[in-house]
mmCIF file of C-alpha atoms in Angstrom:
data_model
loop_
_atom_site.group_PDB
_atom_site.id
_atom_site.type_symbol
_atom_site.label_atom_id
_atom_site.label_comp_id
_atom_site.label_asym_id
_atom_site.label_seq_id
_atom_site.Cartn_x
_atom_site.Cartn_y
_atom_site.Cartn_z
ATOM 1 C CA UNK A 1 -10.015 8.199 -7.334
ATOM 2 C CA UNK A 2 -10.889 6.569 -4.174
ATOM 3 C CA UNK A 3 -10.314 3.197 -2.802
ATOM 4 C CA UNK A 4 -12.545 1.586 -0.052
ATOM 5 C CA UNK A 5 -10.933 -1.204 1.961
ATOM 6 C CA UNK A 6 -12.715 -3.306 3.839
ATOM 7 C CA UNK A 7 -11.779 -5.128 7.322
ATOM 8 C CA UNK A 8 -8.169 -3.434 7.227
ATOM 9 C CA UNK A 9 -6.203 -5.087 9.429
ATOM 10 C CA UNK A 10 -6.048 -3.420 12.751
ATOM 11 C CA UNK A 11 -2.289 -3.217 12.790
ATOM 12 C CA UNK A 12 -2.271 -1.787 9.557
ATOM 13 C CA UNK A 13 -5.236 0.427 10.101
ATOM 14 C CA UNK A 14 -3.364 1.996 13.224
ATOM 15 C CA UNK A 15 -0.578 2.773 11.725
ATOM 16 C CA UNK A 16 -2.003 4.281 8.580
ATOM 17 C CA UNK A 17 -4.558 5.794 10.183
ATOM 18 C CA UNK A 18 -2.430 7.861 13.492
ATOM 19 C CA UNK A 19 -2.282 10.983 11.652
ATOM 20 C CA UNK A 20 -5.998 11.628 11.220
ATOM 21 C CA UNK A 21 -6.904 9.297 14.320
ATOM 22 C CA UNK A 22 -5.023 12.213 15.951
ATOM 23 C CA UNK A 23 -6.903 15.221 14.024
ATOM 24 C CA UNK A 24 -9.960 13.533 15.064
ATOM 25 C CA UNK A 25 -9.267 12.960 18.835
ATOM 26 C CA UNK A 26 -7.886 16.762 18.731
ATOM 27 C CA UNK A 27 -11.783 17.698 16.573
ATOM 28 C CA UNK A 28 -14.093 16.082 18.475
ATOM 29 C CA UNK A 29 -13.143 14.406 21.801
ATOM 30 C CA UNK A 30 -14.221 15.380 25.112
ATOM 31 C CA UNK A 31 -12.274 15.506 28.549
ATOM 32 C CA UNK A 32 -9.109 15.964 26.703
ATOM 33 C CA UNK A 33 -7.278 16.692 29.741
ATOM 34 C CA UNK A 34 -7.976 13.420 31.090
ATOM 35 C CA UNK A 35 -8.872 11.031 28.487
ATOM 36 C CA UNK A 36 -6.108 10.467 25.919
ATOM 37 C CA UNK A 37 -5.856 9.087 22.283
ATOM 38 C CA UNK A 38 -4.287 6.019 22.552
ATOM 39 C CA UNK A 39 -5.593 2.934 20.473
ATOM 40 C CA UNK A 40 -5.454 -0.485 22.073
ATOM 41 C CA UNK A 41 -3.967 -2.701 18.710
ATOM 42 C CA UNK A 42 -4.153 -5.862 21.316
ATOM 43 C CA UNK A 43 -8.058 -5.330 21.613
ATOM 44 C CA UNK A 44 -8.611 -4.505 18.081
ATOM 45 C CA UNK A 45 -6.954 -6.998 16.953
ATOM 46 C CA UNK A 46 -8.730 -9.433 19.123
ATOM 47 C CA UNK A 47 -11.937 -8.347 17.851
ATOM 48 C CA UNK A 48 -11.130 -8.522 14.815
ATOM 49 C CA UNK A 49 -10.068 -11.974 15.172
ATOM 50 C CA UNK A 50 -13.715 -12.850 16.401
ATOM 51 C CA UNK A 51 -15.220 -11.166 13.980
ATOM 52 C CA UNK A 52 -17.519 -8.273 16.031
ATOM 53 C CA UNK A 53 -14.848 -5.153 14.783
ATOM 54 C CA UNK A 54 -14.931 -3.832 11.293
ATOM 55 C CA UNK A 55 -14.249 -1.271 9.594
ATOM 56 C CA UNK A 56 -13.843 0.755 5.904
ATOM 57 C CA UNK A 57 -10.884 2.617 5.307
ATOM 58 C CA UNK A 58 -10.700 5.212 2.016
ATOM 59 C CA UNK A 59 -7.958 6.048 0.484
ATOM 60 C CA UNK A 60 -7.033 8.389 -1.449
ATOM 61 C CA UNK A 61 -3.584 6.788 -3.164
ATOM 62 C CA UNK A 62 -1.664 5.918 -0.042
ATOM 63 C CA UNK A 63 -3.299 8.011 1.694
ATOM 64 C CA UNK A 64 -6.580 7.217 4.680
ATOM 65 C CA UNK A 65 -8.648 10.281 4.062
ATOM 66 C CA UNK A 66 -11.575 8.260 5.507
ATOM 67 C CA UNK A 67 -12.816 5.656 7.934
ATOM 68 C CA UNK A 68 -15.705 3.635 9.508
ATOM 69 C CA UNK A 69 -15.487 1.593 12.462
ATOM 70 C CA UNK A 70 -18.402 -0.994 13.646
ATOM 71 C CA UNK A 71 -18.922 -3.007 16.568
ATOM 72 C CA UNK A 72 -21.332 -6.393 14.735
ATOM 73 C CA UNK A 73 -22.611 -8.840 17.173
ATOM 74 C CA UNK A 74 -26.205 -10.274 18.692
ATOM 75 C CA UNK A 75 -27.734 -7.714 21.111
ATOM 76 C CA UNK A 76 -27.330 -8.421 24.746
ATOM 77 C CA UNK A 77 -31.420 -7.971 25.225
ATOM 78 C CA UNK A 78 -32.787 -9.036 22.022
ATOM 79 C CA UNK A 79 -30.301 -12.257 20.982
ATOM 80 C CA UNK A 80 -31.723 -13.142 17.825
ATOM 81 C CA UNK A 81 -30.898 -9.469 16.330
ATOM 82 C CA UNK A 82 -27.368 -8.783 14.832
ATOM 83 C CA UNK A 83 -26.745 -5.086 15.919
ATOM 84 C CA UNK A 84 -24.174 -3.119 14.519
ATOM 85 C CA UNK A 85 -22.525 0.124 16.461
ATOM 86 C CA UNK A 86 -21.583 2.763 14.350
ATOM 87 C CA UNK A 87 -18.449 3.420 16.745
ATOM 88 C CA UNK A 88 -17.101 6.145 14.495
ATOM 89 C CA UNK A 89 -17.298 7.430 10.880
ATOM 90 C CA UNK A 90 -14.355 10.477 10.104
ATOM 91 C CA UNK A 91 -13.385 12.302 6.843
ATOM 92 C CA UNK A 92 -10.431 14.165 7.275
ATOM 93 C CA UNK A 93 -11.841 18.024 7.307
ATOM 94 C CA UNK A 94 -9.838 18.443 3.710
ATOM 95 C CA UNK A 95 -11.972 16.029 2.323
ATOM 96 C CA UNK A 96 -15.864 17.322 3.577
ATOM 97 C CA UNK A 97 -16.482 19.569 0.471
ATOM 98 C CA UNK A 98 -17.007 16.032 -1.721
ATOM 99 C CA UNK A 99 -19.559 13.262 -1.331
ATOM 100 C CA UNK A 100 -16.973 11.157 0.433
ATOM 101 C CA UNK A 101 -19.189 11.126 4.050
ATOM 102 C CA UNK A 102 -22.795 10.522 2.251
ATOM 103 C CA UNK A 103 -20.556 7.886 0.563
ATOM 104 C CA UNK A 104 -19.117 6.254 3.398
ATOM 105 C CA UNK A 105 -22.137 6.182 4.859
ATOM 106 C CA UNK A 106 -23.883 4.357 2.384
ATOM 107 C CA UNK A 107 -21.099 1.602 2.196
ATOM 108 C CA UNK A 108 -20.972 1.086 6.139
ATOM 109 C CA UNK A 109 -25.012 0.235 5.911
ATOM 110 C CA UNK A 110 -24.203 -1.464 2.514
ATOM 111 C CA UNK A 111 -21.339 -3.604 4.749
ATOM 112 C CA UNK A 112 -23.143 -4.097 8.153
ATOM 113 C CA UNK A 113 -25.981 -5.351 5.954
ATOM 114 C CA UNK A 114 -24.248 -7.759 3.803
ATOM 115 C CA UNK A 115 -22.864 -8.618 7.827
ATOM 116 C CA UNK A 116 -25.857 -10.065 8.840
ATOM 117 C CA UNK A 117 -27.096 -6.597 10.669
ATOM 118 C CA UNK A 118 -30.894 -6.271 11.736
ATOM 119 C CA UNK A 119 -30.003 -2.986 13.085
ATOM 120 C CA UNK A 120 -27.442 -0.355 13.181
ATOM 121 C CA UNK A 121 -26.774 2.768 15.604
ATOM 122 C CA UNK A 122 -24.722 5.220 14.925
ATOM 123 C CA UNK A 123 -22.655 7.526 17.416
ATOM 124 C CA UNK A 124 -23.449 10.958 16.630
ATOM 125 C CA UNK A 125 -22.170 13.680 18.951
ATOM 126 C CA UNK A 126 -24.735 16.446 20.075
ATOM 127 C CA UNK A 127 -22.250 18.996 19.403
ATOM 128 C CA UNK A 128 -20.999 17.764 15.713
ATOM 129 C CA UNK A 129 -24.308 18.375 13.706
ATOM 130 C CA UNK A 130 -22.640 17.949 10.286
ATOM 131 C CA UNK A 131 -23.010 14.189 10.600
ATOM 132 C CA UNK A 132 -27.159 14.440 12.144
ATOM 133 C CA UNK A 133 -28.422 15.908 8.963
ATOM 134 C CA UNK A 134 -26.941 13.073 6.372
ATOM 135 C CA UNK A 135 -28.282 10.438 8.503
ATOM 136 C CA UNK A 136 -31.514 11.915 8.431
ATOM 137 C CA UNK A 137 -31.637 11.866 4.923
ATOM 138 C CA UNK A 138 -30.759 8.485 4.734
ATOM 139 C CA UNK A 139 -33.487 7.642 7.177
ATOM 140 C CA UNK A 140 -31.765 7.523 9.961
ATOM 141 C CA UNK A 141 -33.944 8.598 13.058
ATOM 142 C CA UNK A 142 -33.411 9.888 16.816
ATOM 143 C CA UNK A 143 -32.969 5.984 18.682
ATOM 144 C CA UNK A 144 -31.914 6.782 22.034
ATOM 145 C CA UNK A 145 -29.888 9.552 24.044
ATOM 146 C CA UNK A 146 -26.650 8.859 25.863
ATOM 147 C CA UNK A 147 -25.400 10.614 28.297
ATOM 148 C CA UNK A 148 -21.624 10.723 29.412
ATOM 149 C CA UNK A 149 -20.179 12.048 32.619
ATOM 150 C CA UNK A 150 -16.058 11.920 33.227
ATOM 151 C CA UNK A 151 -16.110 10.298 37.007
ATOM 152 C CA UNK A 152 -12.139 9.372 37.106
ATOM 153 C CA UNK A 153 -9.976 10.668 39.323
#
């Protein structure tokens, strides 16, 4: 029923993808009035390229009903560790009454593992508890805070 893809292309990935990248900007982003969706293809592509962005894509026929992106490289402070940042997991809000986000889940772990990860972090927004409680029962435990602040103009 579902089909995971793995390192999507990021060209492809943004353009199958703008629909619900879109539903999720317009869900859960902050600062709206200042900070706007706008992918940068150049710089995922480039990342790609060296091999520190990834990401799973689900499909559901043509269809991206799901996706995982991860930031995989050494840790700036502890170089012999392969960390991987959890830079966004999304399941398009028609989607949450399956097992598709325990699922996803489990194959970004599954994928930063078979990466080479030590460790991974996830982004998990304070105000978006839906996604605390699976991590938690996958083990997943409180690493660190981060606090945000818009300072533009």
């Amino acid at each position: 029923m579902y089909k995971y893809k793995f390192d999507v292309p990021a060209e492809i990935f943004l353009k199958d993808a703008a629909k619900l990248l879109q539903t999720h900007w317009e869900e859960l982003a902050l600062n709206k009035d200042k900070v706007f969706l706008k992918p940068n293809e150049d710089k995922y592509k480039q990342l790609q390229d060296l091999g520190i962005l990834h990401n799973i894509v689900v499909y559901k026929e043509e269809q991206i009903v799901a996706y995982s992106v991860l930031v995989i490289q050494p840790n700036l402070h502890y170089s012999e560790s392969i960390f991987a940042q959890v830079d966004v997991v999304y399941v398009d809000p028609d989607y949450r009454h399956s097992t598709i986000g325990a699922r996803l889940l489990v194959a970004t772990e599954k994928f930063a593992k078979d990466l080479g990860t030590h460790v991974i972090l996830h982004h998990a927004k304070p105000y978006v508890p839906m996604i605390i409680r699976p991590l938690e029962k996958l083990g997943y435990s409180l690493y660190e805070f981060i606090y945000g602040k818009y300072i533009g103009e």
